[in-house]
PDB file of C-alpha atoms in Angstrom:
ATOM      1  CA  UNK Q   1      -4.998  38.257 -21.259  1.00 80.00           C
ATOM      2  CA  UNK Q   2      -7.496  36.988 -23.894  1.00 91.00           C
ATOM      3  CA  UNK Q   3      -7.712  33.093 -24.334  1.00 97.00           C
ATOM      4  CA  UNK Q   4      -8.798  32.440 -27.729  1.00 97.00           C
ATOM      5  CA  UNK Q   5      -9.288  28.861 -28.159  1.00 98.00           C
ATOM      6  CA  UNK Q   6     -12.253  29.293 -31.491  1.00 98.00           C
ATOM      7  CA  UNK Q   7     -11.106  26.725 -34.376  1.00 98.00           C
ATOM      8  CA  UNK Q   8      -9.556  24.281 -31.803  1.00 98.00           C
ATOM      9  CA  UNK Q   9     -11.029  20.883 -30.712  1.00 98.00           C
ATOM     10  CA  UNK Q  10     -10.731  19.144 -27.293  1.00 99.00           C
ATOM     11  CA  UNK Q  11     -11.606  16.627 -25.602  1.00 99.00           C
ATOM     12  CA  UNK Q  12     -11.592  15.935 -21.979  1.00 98.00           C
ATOM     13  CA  UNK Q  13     -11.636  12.612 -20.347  1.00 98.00           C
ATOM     14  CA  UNK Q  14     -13.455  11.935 -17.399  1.00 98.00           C
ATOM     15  CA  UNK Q  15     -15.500  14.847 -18.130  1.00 98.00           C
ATOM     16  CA  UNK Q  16     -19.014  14.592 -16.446  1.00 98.00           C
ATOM     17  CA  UNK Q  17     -18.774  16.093 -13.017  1.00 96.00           C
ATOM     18  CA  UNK Q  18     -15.969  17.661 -10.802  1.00 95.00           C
ATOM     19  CA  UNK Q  19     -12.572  18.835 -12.171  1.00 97.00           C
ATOM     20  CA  UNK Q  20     -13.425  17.590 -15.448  1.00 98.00           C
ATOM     21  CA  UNK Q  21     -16.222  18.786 -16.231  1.00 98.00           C
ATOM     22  CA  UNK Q  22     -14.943  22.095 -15.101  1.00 98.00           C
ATOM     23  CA  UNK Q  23     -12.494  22.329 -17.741  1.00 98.00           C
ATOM     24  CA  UNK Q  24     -14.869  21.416 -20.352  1.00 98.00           C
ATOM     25  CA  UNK Q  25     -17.092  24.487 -19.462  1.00 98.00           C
ATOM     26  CA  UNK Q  26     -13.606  26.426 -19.312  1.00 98.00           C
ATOM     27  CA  UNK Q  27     -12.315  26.247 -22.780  1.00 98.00           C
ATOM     28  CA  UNK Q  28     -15.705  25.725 -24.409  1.00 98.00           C
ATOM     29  CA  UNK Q  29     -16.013  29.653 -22.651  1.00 98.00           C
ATOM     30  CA  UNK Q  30     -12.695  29.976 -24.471  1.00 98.00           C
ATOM     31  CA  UNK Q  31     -13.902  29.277 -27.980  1.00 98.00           C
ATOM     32  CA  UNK Q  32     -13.116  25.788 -28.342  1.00 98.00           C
ATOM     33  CA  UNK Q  33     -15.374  22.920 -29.613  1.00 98.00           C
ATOM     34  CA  UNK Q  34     -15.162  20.409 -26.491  1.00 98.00           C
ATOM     35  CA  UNK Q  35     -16.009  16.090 -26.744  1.00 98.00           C
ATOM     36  CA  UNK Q  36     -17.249  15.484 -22.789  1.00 98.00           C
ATOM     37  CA  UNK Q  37     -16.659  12.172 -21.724  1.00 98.00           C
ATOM     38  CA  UNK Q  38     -17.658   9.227 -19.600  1.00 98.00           C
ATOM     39  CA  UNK Q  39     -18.154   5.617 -19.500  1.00 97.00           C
ATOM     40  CA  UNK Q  40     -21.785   5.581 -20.587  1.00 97.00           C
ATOM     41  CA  UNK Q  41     -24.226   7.577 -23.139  1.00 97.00           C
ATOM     42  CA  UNK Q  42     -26.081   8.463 -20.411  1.00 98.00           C
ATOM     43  CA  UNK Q  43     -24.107   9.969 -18.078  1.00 98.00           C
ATOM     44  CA  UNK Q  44     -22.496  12.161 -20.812  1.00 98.00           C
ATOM     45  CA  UNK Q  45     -25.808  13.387 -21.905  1.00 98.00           C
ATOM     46  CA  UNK Q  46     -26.993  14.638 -18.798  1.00 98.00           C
ATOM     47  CA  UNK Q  47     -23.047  16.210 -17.989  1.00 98.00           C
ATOM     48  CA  UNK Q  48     -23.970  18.123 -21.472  1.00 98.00           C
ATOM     49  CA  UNK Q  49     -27.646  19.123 -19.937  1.00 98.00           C
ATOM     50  CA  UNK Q  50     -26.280  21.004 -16.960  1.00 98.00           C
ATOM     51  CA  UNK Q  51     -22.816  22.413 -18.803  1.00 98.00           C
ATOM     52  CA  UNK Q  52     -25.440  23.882 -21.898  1.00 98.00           C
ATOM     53  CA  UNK Q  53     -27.510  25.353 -18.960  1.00 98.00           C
ATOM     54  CA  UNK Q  54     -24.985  27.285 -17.716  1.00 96.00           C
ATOM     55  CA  UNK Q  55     -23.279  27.962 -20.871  1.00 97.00           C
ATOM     56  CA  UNK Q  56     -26.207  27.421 -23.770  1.00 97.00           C
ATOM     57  CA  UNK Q  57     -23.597  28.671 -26.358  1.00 96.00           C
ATOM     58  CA  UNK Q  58     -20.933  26.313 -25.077  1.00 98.00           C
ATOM     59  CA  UNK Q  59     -19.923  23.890 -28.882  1.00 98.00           C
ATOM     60  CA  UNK Q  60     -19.949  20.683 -27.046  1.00 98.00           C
ATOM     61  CA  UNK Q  61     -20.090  16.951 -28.361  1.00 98.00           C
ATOM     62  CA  UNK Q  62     -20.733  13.969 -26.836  1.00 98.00           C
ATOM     63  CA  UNK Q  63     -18.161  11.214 -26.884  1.00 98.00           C
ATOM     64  CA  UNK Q  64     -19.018   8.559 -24.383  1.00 98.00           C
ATOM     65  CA  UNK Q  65     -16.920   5.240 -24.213  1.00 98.00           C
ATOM     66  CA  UNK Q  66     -14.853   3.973 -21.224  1.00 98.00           C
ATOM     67  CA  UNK Q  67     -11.185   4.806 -22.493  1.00 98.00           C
ATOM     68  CA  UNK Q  68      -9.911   1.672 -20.344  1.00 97.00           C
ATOM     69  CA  UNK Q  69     -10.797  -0.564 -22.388  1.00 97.00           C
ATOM     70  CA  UNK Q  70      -9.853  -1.003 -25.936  1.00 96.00           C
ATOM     71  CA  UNK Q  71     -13.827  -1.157 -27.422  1.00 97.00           C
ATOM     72  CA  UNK Q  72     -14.553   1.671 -25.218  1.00 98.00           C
ATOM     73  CA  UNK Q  73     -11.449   4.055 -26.320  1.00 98.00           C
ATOM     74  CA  UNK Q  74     -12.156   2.329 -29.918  1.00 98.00           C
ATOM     75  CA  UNK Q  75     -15.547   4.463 -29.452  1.00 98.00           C
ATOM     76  CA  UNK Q  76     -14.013   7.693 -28.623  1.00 98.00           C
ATOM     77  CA  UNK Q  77     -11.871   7.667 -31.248  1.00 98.00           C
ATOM     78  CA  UNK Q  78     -14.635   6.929 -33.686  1.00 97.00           C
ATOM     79  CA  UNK Q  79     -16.128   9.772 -32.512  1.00 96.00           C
ATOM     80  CA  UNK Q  80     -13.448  11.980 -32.293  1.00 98.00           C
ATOM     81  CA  UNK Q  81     -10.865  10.794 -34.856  1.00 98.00           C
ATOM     82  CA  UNK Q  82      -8.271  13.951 -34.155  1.00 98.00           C
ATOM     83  CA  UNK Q  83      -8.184  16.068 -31.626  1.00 98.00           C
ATOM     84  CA  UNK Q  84      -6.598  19.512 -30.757  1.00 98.00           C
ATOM     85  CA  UNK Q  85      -5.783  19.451 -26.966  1.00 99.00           C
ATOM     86  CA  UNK Q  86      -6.215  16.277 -25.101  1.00 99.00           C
ATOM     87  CA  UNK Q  87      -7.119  16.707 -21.211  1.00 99.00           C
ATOM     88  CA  UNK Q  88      -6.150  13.083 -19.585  1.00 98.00           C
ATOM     89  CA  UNK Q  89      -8.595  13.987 -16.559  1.00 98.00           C
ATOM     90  CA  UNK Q  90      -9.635  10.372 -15.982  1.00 98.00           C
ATOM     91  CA  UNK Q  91      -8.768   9.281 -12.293  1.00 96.00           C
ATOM     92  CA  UNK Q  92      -9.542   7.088  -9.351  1.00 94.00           C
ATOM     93  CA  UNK Q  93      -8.999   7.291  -5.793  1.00 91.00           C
ATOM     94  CA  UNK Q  94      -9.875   6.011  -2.480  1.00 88.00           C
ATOM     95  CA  UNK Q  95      -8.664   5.241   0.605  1.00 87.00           C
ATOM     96  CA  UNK Q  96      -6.676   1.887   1.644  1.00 93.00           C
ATOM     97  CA  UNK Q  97      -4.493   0.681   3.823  1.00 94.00           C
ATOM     98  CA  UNK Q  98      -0.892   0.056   2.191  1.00 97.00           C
ATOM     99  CA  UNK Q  99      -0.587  -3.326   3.512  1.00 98.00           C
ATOM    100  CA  UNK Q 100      -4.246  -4.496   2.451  1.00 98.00           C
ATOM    101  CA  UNK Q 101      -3.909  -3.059  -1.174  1.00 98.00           C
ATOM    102  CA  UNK Q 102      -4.187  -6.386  -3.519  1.00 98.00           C
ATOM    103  CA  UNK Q 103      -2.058  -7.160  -6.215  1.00 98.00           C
ATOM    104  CA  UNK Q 104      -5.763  -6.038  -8.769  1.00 98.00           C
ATOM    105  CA  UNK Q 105      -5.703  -3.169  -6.682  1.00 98.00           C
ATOM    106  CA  UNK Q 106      -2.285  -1.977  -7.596  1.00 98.00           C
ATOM    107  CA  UNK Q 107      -3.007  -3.050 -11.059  1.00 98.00           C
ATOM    108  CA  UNK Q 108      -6.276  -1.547 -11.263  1.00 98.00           C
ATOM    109  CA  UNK Q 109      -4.761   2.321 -10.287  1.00 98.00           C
ATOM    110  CA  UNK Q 110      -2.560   1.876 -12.712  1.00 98.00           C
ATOM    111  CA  UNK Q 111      -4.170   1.192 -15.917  1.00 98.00           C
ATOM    112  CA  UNK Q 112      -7.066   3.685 -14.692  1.00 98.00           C
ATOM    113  CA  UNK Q 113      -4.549   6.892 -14.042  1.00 98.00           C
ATOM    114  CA  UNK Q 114      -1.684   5.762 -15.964  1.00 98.00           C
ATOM    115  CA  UNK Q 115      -2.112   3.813 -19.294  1.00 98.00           C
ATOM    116  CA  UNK Q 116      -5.207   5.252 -20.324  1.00 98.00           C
ATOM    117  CA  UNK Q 117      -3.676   8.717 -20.733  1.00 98.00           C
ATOM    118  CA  UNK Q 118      -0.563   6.673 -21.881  1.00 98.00           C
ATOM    119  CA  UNK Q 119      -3.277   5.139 -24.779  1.00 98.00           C
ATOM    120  CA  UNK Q 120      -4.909   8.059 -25.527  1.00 98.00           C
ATOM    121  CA  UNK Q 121      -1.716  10.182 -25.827  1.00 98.00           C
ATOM    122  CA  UNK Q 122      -0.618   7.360 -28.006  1.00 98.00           C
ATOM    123  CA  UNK Q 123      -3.431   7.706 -30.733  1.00 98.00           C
ATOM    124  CA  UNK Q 124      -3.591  11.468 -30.343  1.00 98.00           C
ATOM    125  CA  UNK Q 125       0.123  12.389 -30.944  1.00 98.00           C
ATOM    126  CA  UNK Q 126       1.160  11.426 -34.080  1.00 98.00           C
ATOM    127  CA  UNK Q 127      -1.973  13.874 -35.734  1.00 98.00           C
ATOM    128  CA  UNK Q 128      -0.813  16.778 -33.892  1.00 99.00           C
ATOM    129  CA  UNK Q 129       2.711  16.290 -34.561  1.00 98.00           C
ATOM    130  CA  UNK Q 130       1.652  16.177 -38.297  1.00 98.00           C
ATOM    131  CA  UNK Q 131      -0.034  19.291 -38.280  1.00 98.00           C
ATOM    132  CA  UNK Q 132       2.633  21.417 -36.345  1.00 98.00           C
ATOM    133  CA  UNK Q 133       0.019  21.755 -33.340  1.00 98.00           C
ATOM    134  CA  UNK Q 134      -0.990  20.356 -30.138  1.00 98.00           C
ATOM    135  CA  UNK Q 135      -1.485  20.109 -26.143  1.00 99.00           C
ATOM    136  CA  UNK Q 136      -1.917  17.724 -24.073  1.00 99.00           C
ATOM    137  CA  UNK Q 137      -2.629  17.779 -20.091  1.00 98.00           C
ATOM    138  CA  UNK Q 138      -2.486  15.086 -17.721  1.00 98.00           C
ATOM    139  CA  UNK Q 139      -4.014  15.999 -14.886  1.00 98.00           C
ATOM    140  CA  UNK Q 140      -1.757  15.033 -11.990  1.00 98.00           C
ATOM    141  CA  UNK Q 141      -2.010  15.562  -7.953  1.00 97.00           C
ATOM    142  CA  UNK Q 142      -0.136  16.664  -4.993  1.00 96.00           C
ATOM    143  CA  UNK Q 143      -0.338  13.134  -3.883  1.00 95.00           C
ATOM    144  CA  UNK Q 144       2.305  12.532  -6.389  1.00 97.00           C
ATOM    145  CA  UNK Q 145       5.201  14.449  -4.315  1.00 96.00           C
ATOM    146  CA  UNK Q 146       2.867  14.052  -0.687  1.00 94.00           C
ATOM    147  CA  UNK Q 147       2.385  10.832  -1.085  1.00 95.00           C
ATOM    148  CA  UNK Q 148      -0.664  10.309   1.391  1.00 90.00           C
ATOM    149  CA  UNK Q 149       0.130   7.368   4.070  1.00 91.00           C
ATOM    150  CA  UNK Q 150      -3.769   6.576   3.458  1.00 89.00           C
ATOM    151  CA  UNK Q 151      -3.559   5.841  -0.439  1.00 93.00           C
ATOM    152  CA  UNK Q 152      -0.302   5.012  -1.540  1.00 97.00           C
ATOM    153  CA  UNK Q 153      -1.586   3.174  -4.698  1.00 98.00           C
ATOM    154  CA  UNK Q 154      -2.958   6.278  -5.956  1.00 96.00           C
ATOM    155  CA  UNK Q 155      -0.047   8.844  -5.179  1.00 97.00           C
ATOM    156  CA  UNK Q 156       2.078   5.874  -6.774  1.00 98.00           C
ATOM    157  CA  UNK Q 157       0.046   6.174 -10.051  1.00 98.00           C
ATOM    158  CA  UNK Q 158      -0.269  10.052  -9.770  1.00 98.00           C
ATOM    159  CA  UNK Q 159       3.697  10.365 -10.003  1.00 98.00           C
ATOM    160  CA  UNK Q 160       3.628   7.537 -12.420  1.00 98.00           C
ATOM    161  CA  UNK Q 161       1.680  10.221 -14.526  1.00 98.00           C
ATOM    162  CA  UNK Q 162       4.645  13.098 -14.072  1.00 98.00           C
ATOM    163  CA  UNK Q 163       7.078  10.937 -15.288  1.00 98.00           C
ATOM    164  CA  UNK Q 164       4.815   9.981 -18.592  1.00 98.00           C
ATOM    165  CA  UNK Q 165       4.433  13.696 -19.263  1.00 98.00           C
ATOM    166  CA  UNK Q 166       7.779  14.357 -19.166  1.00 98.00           C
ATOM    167  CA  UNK Q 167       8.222  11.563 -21.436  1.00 98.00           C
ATOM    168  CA  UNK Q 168       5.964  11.975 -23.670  1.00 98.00           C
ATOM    169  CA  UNK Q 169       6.593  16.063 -23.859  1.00 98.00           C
ATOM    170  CA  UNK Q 170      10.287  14.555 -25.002  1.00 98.00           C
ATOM    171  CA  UNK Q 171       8.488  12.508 -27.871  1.00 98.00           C
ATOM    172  CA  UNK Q 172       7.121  16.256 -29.147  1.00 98.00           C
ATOM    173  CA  UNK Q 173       9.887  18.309 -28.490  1.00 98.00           C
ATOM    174  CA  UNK Q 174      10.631  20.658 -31.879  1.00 98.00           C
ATOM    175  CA  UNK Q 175       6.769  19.626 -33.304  1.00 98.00           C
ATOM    176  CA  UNK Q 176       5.010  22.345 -31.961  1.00 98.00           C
ATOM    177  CA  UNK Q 177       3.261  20.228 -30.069  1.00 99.00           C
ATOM    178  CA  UNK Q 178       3.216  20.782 -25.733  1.00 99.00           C
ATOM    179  CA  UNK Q 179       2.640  17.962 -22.976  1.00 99.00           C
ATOM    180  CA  UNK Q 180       2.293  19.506 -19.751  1.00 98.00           C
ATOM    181  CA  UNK Q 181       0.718  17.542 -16.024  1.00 98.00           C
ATOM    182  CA  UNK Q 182      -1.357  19.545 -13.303  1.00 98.00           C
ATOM    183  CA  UNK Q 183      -0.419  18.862  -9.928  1.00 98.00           C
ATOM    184  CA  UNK Q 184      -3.927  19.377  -8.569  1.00 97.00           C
ATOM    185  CA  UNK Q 185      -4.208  20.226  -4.895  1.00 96.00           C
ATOM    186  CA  UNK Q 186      -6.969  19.288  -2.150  1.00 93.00           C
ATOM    187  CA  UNK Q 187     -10.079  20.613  -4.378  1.00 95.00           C
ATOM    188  CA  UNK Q 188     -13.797  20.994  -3.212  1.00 95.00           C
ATOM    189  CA  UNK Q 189     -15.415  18.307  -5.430  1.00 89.00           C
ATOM    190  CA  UNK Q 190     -18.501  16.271  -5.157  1.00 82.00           C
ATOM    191  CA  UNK Q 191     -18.631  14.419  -1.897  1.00 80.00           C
ATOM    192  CA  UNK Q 192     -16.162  16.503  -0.446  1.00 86.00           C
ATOM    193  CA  UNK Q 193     -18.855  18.746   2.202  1.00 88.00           C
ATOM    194  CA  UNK Q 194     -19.529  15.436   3.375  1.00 86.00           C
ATOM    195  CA  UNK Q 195     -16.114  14.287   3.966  1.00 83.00           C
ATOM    196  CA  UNK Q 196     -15.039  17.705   5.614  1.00 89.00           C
ATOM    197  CA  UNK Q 197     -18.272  17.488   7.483  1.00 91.00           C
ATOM    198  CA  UNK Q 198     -17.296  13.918   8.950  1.00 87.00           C
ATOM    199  CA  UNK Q 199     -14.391  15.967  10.533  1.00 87.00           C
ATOM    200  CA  UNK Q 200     -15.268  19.141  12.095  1.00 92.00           C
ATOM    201  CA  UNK Q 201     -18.487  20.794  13.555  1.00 94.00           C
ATOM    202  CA  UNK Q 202     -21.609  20.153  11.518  1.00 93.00           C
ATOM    203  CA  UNK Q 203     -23.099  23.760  12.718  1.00 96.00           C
ATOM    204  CA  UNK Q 204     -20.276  25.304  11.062  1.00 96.00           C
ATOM    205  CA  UNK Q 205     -20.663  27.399   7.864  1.00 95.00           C
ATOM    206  CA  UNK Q 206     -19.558  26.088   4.611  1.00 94.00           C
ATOM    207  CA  UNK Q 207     -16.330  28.845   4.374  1.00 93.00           C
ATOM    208  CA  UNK Q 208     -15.568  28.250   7.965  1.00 94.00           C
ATOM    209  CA  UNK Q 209     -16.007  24.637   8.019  1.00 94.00           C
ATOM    210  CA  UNK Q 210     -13.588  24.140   4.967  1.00 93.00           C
ATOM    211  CA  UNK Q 211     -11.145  26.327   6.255  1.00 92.00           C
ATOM    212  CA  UNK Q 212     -11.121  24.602   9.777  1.00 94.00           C
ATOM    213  CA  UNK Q 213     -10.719  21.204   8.159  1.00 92.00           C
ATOM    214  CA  UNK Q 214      -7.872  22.812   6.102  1.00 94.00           C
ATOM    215  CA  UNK Q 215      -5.895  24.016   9.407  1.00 93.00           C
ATOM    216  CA  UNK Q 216      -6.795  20.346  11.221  1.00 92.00           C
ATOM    217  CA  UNK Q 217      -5.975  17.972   8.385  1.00 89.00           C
ATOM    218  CA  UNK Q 218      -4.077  19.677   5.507  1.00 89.00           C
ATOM    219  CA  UNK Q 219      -1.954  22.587   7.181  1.00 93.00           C
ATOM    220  CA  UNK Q 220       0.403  23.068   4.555  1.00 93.00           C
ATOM    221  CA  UNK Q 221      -2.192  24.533   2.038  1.00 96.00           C
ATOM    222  CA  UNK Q 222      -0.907  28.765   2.033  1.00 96.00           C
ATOM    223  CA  UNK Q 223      -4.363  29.298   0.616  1.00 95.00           C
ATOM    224  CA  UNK Q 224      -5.628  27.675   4.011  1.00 93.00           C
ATOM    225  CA  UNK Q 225      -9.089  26.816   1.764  1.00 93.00           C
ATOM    226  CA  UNK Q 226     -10.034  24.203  -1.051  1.00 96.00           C
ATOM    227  CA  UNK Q 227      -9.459  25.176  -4.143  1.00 97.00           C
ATOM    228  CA  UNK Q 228     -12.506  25.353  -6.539  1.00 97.00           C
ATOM    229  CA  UNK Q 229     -12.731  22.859  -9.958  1.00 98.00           C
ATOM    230  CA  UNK Q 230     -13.049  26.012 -12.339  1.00 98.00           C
ATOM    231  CA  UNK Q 231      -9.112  27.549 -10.203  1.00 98.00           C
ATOM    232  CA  UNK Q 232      -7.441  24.692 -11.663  1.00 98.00           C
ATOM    233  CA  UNK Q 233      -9.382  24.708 -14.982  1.00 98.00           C
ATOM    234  CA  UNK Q 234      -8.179  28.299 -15.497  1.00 98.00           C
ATOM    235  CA  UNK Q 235      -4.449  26.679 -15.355  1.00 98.00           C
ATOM    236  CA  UNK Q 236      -5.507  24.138 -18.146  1.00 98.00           C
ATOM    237  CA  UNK Q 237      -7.628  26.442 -20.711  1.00 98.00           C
ATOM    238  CA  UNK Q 238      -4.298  28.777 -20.566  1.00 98.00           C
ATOM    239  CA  UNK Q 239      -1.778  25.811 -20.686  1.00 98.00           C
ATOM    240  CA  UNK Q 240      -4.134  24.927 -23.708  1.00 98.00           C
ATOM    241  CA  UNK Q 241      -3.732  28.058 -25.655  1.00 98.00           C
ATOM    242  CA  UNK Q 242      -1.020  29.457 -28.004  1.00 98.00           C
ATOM    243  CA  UNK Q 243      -0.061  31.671 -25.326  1.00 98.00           C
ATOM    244  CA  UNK Q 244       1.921  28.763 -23.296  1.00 98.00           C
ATOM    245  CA  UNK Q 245       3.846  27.531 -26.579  1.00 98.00           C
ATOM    246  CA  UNK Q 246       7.189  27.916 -24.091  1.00 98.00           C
ATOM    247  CA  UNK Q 247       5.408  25.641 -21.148  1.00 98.00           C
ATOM    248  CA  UNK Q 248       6.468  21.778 -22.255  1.00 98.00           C
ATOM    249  CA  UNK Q 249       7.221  18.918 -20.051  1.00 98.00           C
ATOM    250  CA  UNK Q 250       6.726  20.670 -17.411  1.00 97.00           C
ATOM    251  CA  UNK Q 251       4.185  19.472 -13.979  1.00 98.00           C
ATOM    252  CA  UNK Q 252       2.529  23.065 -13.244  1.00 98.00           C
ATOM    253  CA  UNK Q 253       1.109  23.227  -9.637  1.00 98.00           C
ATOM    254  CA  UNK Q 254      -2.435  24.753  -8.723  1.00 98.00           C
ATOM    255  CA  UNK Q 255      -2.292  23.206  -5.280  1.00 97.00           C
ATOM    256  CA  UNK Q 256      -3.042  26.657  -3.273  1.00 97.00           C
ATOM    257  CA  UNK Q 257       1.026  26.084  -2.488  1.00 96.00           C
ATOM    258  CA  UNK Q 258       0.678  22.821  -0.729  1.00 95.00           C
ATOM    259  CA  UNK Q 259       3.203  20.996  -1.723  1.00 95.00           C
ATOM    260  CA  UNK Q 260       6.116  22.406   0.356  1.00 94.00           C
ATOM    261  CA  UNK Q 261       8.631  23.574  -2.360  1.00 92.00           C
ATOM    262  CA  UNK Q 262       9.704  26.247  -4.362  1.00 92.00           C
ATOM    263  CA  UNK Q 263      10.699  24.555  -7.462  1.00 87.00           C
ATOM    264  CA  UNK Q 264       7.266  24.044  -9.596  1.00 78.00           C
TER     265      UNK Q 264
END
């Protein structure tokens, strides 16, 4: 199957390490000219450093600005007036007790995982619906269905995020435009070694160790391992393409069959 993405423009947000920056790599491989993006100038410079290193004829652009605040997305868009595919990638998470999550807590998760994709879909759409042609990709979790017992503010917000795809994909329906959500599953990002570390035998290898803390403390995962950033960037760079013009409003798992169901 050849992805051809060359003539298309993205932009991914949240975009300088992990899952993000991950899909920037994948459809700049894929042809297409890709904005990276985080809160600050720096941070997005050196994200483009270590992606051109790897990929030195990746077309990548900076657009830095922190897309939770209106001067911040104000600078994105100034950058990046239209857009092609839109990647909502920008997330928080951490771990809380439900009864000593505050009221800015609860607010904060929101407007972080929510209503920024909710604003940037907002001042995407209406181009791509113009010109016939679009996708757009929030990038969900399985904490959305599993809500985890340990951060309900975040699951809350990631199945807040289903629901606004579904929406939104309703907004687009006959345009030609597509609005799809990931349900990411447990994924071997930065910080993670550590974490997994904190829970089974340090002496273990890195295979081995992951796949021990996978059988302890996540046993529904089939794939009985972590999946990798660039496994669920694959789904996205093909969800971005021309090739998944029938895939709208859909939430498309690459959770290594974690979530325990047989409808997507």
């Amino acid at each position: 199957m050849l992805i051809d993405l060359v003539g298309k423009s993205a932009l991914v947000t949240g975009s300088t390490q992990g899952i993000g920056a991950a899909i920037a790599a994948g459809l700049a491989r894929a042809g297409a000219r890709v904005s990276v993006n985080g809160r600050t100038k720096d941070s997005v410079e050196s994200a483009l450093e270590r992606l051109r290193a790897t990929d030195p004829e990746a077309d990548l652009v900076a657009a830095p600005g922190d897309i939770t605040t209106d001067d911040g997305l104000e600078q994105v868009l100034t950058a990046l007036p239209r857009t092609d595919i839109l990647v909502n990638n920008l997330g928080i998470f951490g771990a809380v007790p439900a009864l000593d999550i505050s009221d800015a807590e609860w607010r904060r998760y929101f407007e972080v995982n929510v209503l920024a994709a909710v604003r940037t879909t907002r001042a995407y759409l209406p181009g791509m619906k113009e010109r016939g042609w679009g996708r757009i990709q929030n990038i969900a979790s399985d904490s959305a269905v599993v809500v985890p017992a340990e951060m309900i503010h975040y699951g809350m917000s990631k199945t807040a995020l289903l629901s606004v795809s579904r929406g939104f994909a309703k907004e687009a329906a006959g345009t030609g435009v597509t609005v799809n959500s990931v349900i990411a599953g447990p994924t071997h990002t930065g910080g993670v070694e550590d974490f997994v570390y904190e829970l089974v035998d340090r002496s273990l290898a890195w295979d081995e160790a992951q796949r021990e803390f996978m059988r302890l403390h996540r046993p529904q995962s089939l794939i009985q391992r972590l999946i990798e950033p660039e496994e669920i960037a694959n789904m996205v760079v093909y969800l971005s393409s021309p090739l998944a013009s029938a895939t709208t409003g859909g939430a498309v798992r690459v959770d290594g069959g974690y979530v325990d169901s047989i409808l997507p």
